[in-house]
Coordinates of C-alpha atoms in Angstrom, one line a residue:
M270 CA -46.3 0.9 9.4
I271 CA -45.0 -2.2 7.6
E272 CA -41.4 -3.0 8.6
Q273 CA -39.1 -3.9 5.7
D274 CA -36.0 -6.0 6.0
L275 CA -32.7 -4.3 5.4
P276 CA -31.0 -5.4 2.1
D277 CA -28.4 -7.2 4.1
S278 CA -30.7 -8.7 6.7
N279 CA -29.8 -12.3 5.7
S280 CA -26.1 -11.5 6.3
R281 CA -26.9 -9.9 9.6
R282 CA -28.9 -13.0 10.7
A283 CA -26.0 -15.2 9.6
I284 CA -23.7 -13.4 12.0
V285 CA -25.7 -14.5 15.0
E286 CA -27.1 -17.8 13.7
D287 CA -24.3 -19.4 11.6
L288 CA -22.0 -19.9 14.5
D289 CA -20.1 -22.8 13.1
S290 CA -18.7 -20.9 10.1
C291 CA -15.9 -18.4 9.7
L292 CA -17.3 -15.1 8.5
L293 CA -15.7 -11.9 7.1
V294 CA -18.0 -8.9 7.5
E295 CA -17.3 -6.0 5.1
A296 CA -19.4 -2.9 5.5
G297 CA -19.1 0.9 5.8
A298 CA -18.5 3.0 8.9
G299 CA -21.5 3.2 11.2
S300 CA -23.2 0.2 9.7
G301 CA -23.1 -1.8 13.0
K302 CA -20.1 -4.1 12.5
T303 CA -19.1 -3.9 16.2
H304 CA -22.7 -4.3 17.3
S305 CA -22.9 -7.4 15.2
L306 CA -19.7 -8.7 16.7
V307 CA -21.0 -8.3 20.2
E308 CA -24.3 -10.0 19.2
R309 CA -22.3 -13.0 17.8
M310 CA -20.3 -13.2 21.1
V311 CA -23.5 -13.3 23.1
A312 CA -25.0 -15.9 20.7
L313 CA -21.9 -18.1 21.1
I314 CA -22.6 -18.1 24.9
K315 CA -26.3 -18.7 24.6
E316 CA -26.0 -21.5 22.1
N317 CA -23.3 -23.2 24.3
K318 CA -20.7 -23.0 21.5
C319 CA -18.0 -22.0 24.0
C320 CA -17.4 -20.5 27.4
V321 CA -16.5 -16.9 27.8
D322 CA -12.9 -17.8 28.5
G323 CA -12.6 -19.4 25.1
I324 CA -13.4 -16.2 23.3
A325 CA -10.6 -13.8 22.1
A326 CA -12.0 -10.5 20.8
V327 CA -9.2 -8.4 19.2
T328 CA -9.6 -4.7 18.5
F329 CA -7.3 -2.1 17.1
T330 CA -6.9 0.3 20.1
R331 CA -7.0 0.2 23.8
K332 CA -10.0 2.6 23.8
A333 CA -11.9 0.4 21.4
A334 CA -11.1 -2.6 23.6
A335 CA -12.5 -0.9 26.7
E336 CA -15.6 0.1 24.8
L337 CA -16.1 -3.5 23.5
K338 CA -15.8 -4.9 26.9
G339 CA -18.5 -2.5 28.2
R340 CA -20.8 -3.3 25.3
F341 CA -20.3 -7.0 25.7
Q342 CA -21.2 -6.8 29.4
L343 CA -24.3 -4.7 28.8
A344 CA -25.4 -7.1 26.0
L345 CA -25.0 -10.1 28.4
E346 CA -27.0 -8.4 31.1
K347 CA -29.8 -7.4 28.7
S348 CA -30.0 -10.9 27.3
L349 CA -30.0 -12.4 30.8
T350 CA -32.9 -10.2 31.8
G351 CA -35.1 -11.2 29.0
E352 CA -34.2 -14.9 28.9
T353 CA -36.6 -17.6 30.1
S354 CA -34.7 -20.8 29.5
P355 CA -33.0 -21.8 32.8
A356 CA -30.1 -23.4 30.9
I357 CA -29.3 -20.3 28.8
K358 CA -29.8 -18.1 31.8
E359 CA -27.2 -20.2 33.7
R360 CA -24.7 -19.8 30.7
L361 CA -25.2 -16.1 30.5
D362 CA -24.9 -15.6 34.3
R363 CA -21.7 -17.7 34.3
A364 CA -20.3 -15.6 31.4
L365 CA -21.0 -12.4 33.4
H366 CA -19.2 -13.7 36.5
N367 CA -16.2 -14.9 34.4
L368 CA -16.1 -11.9 32.1
D369 CA -12.6 -11.0 33.2
R370 CA -11.4 -14.4 31.8
C371 CA -12.5 -13.3 28.3
F372 CA -9.8 -11.8 26.2
L373 CA -10.7 -8.3 25.0
G374 CA -7.8 -6.2 23.8
T375 CA -5.5 -5.1 21.0
I376 CA -3.6 -7.5 18.8
H377 CA -0.4 -6.6 20.6
S378 CA -1.8 -7.3 24.0
F379 CA -3.2 -10.6 22.7
C380 CA 0.2 -11.6 21.5
A381 CA 1.8 -10.6 24.8
A382 CA -0.8 -12.7 26.6
L383 CA 0.1 -15.8 24.5
L384 CA 3.8 -15.2 25.1
R385 CA 3.4 -14.8 28.8
E386 CA 1.8 -18.2 28.9
R387 CA 4.6 -19.9 27.0
P388 CA 7.7 -17.8 27.2
V389 CA 10.2 -20.6 27.3
E390 CA 9.0 -22.1 24.1
A391 CA 9.2 -18.7 22.5
G392 CA 12.8 -18.3 23.6
L393 CA 12.0 -15.3 25.9
E394 CA 12.7 -14.4 29.5
P395 CA 9.5 -14.9 31.5
D396 CA 9.8 -11.3 32.9
F397 CA 10.0 -9.7 29.5
V398 CA 8.7 -6.1 29.3
E399 CA 6.5 -4.7 26.5
I400 CA 7.7 -1.3 25.5
G401 CA 5.8 1.6 24.0
E402 CA 6.7 3.8 21.1
I403 CA 8.7 6.4 23.1
E404 CA 11.0 3.9 24.7
D405 CA 11.3 1.9 21.5
T406 CA 12.3 5.0 19.6
L407 CA 15.0 5.9 22.1
L408 CA 16.4 2.3 21.9
R409 CA 16.3 2.3 18.1
E410 CA 18.0 5.7 17.8
G411 CA 20.6 4.8 20.5
A412 CA 21.5 1.6 18.6
W413 CA 21.9 3.6 15.3
D414 CA 24.2 6.2 17.0
E415 CA 26.1 3.4 18.7
Y416 CA 26.5 1.6 15.4
L417 CA 27.8 4.7 13.5
T418 CA 30.3 5.4 16.3
M419 CA 31.5 1.8 16.2
I420 CA 31.9 1.9 12.4
Q421 CA 33.9 5.1 12.6
A422 CA 36.3 3.6 15.1
E423 CA 36.6 0.1 13.8
D424 CA 35.8 0.0 10.1
P425 CA 35.9 3.5 8.5
Q426 CA 36.3 1.9 5.1
K427 CA 32.5 1.2 5.2
L428 CA 31.9 4.9 5.3
A429 CA 34.3 5.5 2.5
D430 CA 32.5 2.9 0.4
L431 CA 29.2 4.7 0.9
L432 CA 30.7 7.9 -0.4
K433 CA 31.7 6.1 -3.5
I434 CA 28.0 5.6 -4.3
D435 CA 27.2 9.2 -3.2
I436 CA 25.6 8.3 0.1
K437 CA 26.4 9.6 3.6
A438 CA 25.8 7.3 6.6
Q439 CA 23.5 9.9 8.1
D440 CA 21.3 9.7 5.0
L441 CA 20.4 6.1 5.8
K442 CA 18.7 6.7 9.2
E443 CA 15.2 6.8 7.6
F444 CA 16.0 3.5 5.7
Y445 CA 17.0 2.0 9.0
R446 CA 13.8 3.1 10.6
V447 CA 11.6 1.7 7.9
L448 CA 13.3 -1.7 7.9
S449 CA 12.9 -1.8 11.7
D450 CA 9.2 -1.1 11.4
Y451 CA 8.7 -4.0 8.9
P452 CA 10.8 -6.9 10.2
E453 CA 8.5 -9.4 8.4
V454 CA 9.5 -8.0 5.0
E455 CA 12.3 -9.9 3.3
V456 CA 14.8 -7.3 2.0
D457 CA 15.9 -7.8 -1.6
S458 CA 19.7 -8.1 -1.5
N459 CA 20.4 -9.0 -5.1
D460 CA 23.4 -7.3 -6.6
S461 CA 23.1 -5.2 -9.7
P462 CA 25.9 -3.7 -11.8
A463 CA 26.5 0.0 -12.0
P464 CA 24.9 1.7 -15.0
D465 CA 26.9 2.3 -18.2
L466 CA 26.6 6.1 -18.6
K467 CA 28.4 6.4 -21.9
A468 CA 25.2 6.8 -24.1
A469 CA 23.5 9.1 -21.5
R470 CA 26.6 11.3 -21.4
E471 CA 26.8 11.7 -25.2
E472 CA 23.1 12.3 -25.6
L473 CA 23.0 14.9 -22.8
D474 CA 25.8 16.7 -24.4
K475 CA 23.8 16.8 -27.7
L476 CA 20.7 17.9 -25.8
L477 CA 22.5 20.8 -24.2
G478 CA 24.0 21.8 -27.6
L479 CA 20.5 22.0 -29.0
A480 CA 19.3 23.9 -26.0
E481 CA 22.0 26.6 -26.6
T482 CA 20.6 27.2 -30.1
L483 CA 16.9 27.2 -29.0
L484 CA 16.9 29.1 -25.7
P485 CA 16.0 32.8 -25.9
G486 CA 19.0 35.1 -25.6
M487 CA 17.2 37.2 -22.9
V488 CA 15.0 36.4 -19.9
P489 CA 11.4 36.4 -21.0
V490 CA 9.2 39.1 -19.5
K491 CA 7.4 36.6 -17.2
G492 CA 10.6 34.6 -16.5
W493 CA 11.9 31.3 -17.6
D494 CA 9.4 28.4 -17.9
N495 CA 10.1 25.0 -16.3
L496 CA 11.9 23.5 -19.2
Q497 CA 14.0 26.5 -19.8
S498 CA 15.0 26.6 -16.1
L499 CA 16.0 22.9 -16.2
L500 CA 18.1 23.4 -19.4
L501 CA 19.8 26.5 -18.1
R502 CA 20.7 24.7 -14.8
A503 CA 22.1 21.8 -16.8
L504 CA 24.2 24.2 -19.0
R505 CA 25.6 25.8 -15.8
W506 CA 26.3 22.4 -14.3
R507 CA 28.2 21.3 -17.4
R508 CA 30.3 24.5 -17.3
V509 CA 31.2 24.0 -13.7
F510 CA 31.5 20.3 -13.3
G511 CA 31.7 18.9 -16.8
L512 CA 30.1 15.6 -17.7
D513 CA 33.0 13.2 -17.3
D514 CA 32.5 12.3 -13.6
D515 CA 29.9 9.6 -13.1
I516 CA 28.7 10.8 -9.7
A517 CA 28.4 14.4 -10.9
L518 CA 26.5 13.2 -14.0
L519 CA 24.1 11.1 -12.0
R520 CA 23.4 14.0 -9.7
L521 CA 22.5 16.1 -12.7
L522 CA 20.3 13.4 -14.1
A523 CA 18.4 13.3 -10.8
I524 CA 17.9 17.0 -11.1
L525 CA 16.6 16.7 -14.6
D526 CA 14.2 13.8 -13.7
K527 CA 11.2 16.1 -14.0
K528 CA 8.4 16.9 -16.4
G529 CA 9.7 19.9 -18.4
A530 CA 6.6 21.9 -19.0
V531 CA 6.8 24.8 -21.5
T532 CA 5.1 28.1 -22.0
Q533 CA 5.3 28.7 -25.7
N534 CA 5.2 32.5 -25.6
R535 CA 8.4 32.6 -23.5
W536 CA 10.3 31.0 -26.4
S537 CA 11.4 32.7 -29.7
S538 CA 8.8 30.6 -31.4
G539 CA 6.3 27.9 -30.8
D540 CA 8.3 25.5 -33.0
D541 CA 11.4 26.1 -30.8
A542 CA 9.4 25.3 -27.7
K543 CA 8.0 22.1 -29.2
A544 CA 11.4 21.0 -30.5
A545 CA 13.1 21.6 -27.1
L546 CA 10.3 19.7 -25.2
A547 CA 10.4 16.8 -27.6
A548 CA 14.2 16.4 -27.3
F549 CA 14.0 16.7 -23.5
D550 CA 11.2 14.2 -23.2
Q551 CA 13.0 11.7 -25.4
F552 CA 16.2 12.1 -23.4
R553 CA 14.4 11.7 -20.1
D554 CA 12.5 8.5 -21.3
E555 CA 15.5 6.8 -23.0
H556 CA 18.4 7.8 -20.6
I557 CA 17.4 9.6 -17.4
V558 CA 14.8 7.1 -16.2
P559 CA 16.7 3.9 -17.0
S560 CA 20.0 5.2 -15.8
L561 CA 18.7 6.3 -12.4
K562 CA 16.7 3.1 -12.0
A563 CA 19.9 1.1 -12.6
W564 CA 21.9 3.4 -10.3
R565 CA 19.3 2.9 -7.5
E566 CA 19.3 -0.9 -8.0
H567 CA 23.1 -0.9 -7.9
R568 CA 23.2 1.1 -4.6
H569 CA 20.4 -0.9 -2.9
R570 CA 22.5 -4.0 -2.1
R571 CA 25.2 -1.8 -0.6
L572 CA 22.8 0.2 1.5
V573 CA 21.2 -3.0 2.8
D574 CA 24.6 -4.4 3.7
F575 CA 25.4 -1.3 5.6
V576 CA 22.1 -1.1 7.6
L577 CA 21.5 -4.7 8.5
P578 CA 24.2 -4.8 11.2
A579 CA 22.6 -1.8 12.8
L580 CA 19.2 -3.6 12.9
E581 CA 20.9 -6.6 14.5
L582 CA 22.5 -4.4 17.1
Y583 CA 19.1 -2.8 17.8
R584 CA 17.6 -6.3 18.2
K585 CA 20.5 -7.3 20.5
R586 CA 20.0 -4.3 22.8
R587 CA 16.3 -5.1 23.1
T588 CA 17.1 -8.8 23.9
E589 CA 19.7 -7.8 26.5
R590 CA 17.1 -5.7 28.3
S591 CA 14.2 -8.2 27.8
R592 CA 12.3 -5.6 26.0
L593 CA 9.8 -6.4 23.2
N594 CA 8.4 -3.7 20.9
F595 CA 5.1 -4.1 19.0
Q596 CA 6.8 -5.8 16.1
D597 CA 8.6 -8.3 18.4
L598 CA 5.3 -9.3 19.9
L599 CA 3.7 -10.0 16.5
M600 CA 6.8 -11.8 15.1
S601 CA 7.5 -13.8 18.2
V602 CA 4.0 -15.2 18.3
A603 CA 3.9 -15.9 14.6
A604 CA 7.2 -17.8 14.9
L605 CA 6.0 -19.7 18.0
L606 CA 2.7 -20.9 16.5
K607 CA 4.3 -21.8 13.2
S608 CA 7.2 -23.8 14.6
N609 CA 5.7 -25.5 17.6
P610 CA 2.7 -27.9 17.0
E611 CA 2.3 -28.6 20.7
V612 CA 1.9 -24.9 21.5
R613 CA -0.3 -24.3 18.5
G614 CA -2.6 -27.1 19.6
Y615 CA -2.7 -25.8 23.2
F616 CA -3.9 -22.4 22.1
Q617 CA -6.4 -23.8 19.6
E618 CA -8.0 -25.4 22.6
R619 CA -7.5 -22.4 24.9
Y620 CA -9.2 -20.0 22.5
T621 CA -11.9 -21.7 20.5
H622 CA -13.4 -18.5 19.0
L623 CA -11.4 -15.6 17.6
L624 CA -13.3 -12.4 16.7
V625 CA -11.5 -9.4 15.2
D626 CA -12.9 -5.9 15.0
E627 CA -11.5 -3.5 12.4
F628 CA -9.9 -6.4 10.7
Q629 CA -8.3 -4.2 8.0
D630 CA -6.3 -2.3 10.6
T631 CA -5.5 -5.2 12.9

């Protein structure tokens, strides 16, 4: 049987032969990316490009890290068994004996290792503790509850200001959680004016007047269709609340922010159905969508201003306890390496070769 090279055989060879270049390997699941990564690690040792303690192999999970370590050890042993060059055998043997000095772990454990080597420069206590998701969640929720209690006691006007934009403090807990999960994202705090609802109010009143003339007088045999249900709800809303109050109007616009599908045989005529749908779609495009967009932009700055002190309290409580969550580990290392050339140079010499498995996740 004649062996044929794989279509990507040149790329596979480059992984183990082009050891002086930075490579990004993109391939599907099960194609051998991790196998190739291990082969490259062994090749780095064999070709004397680095010692084993100069390698940092970063994976996505602890399980994957343990598996990678086992595969790397087996690959070193296999290569050593078949090697004939005394110099290469000595390198492989030394790598096996010093395998524990090679970093093999998750991105978070790698960051923790860097910080433990240079905690003072990172502005951390040397005995800082890495916390898992459960403890971090408890700290985060505790800080949120503490913040709300403090606001209620010391600055209740902040809660009243939220109600003016139709928000309760309890509604912001998920916003607080999302911001805490992505500390690297700069939050937009631009101020936007409240929407002018005069035109929307007038056009909605016209739409509902049209609806009163087009809606059937009796419930269709198969019930109201989507558009009919929306228009009937809006008519009831107008009767109960009127259209003068901005907050009530905006609530109604949010309810109507849907596609109003029609079933023509549930209307008095097909023309009535088409006319109602055309009027509703025009109102939605010209008034509902832009009004709600402007309303959300107007509220955003106020929501950010309310939540940011809670995030600061959450950070403060972690700092007091010398606790670092996963985001702290990443952000602290990024800041340390960016701001301190001496530390950056030290780690560039300490880890000469960085290999990342599952790069898209890490």
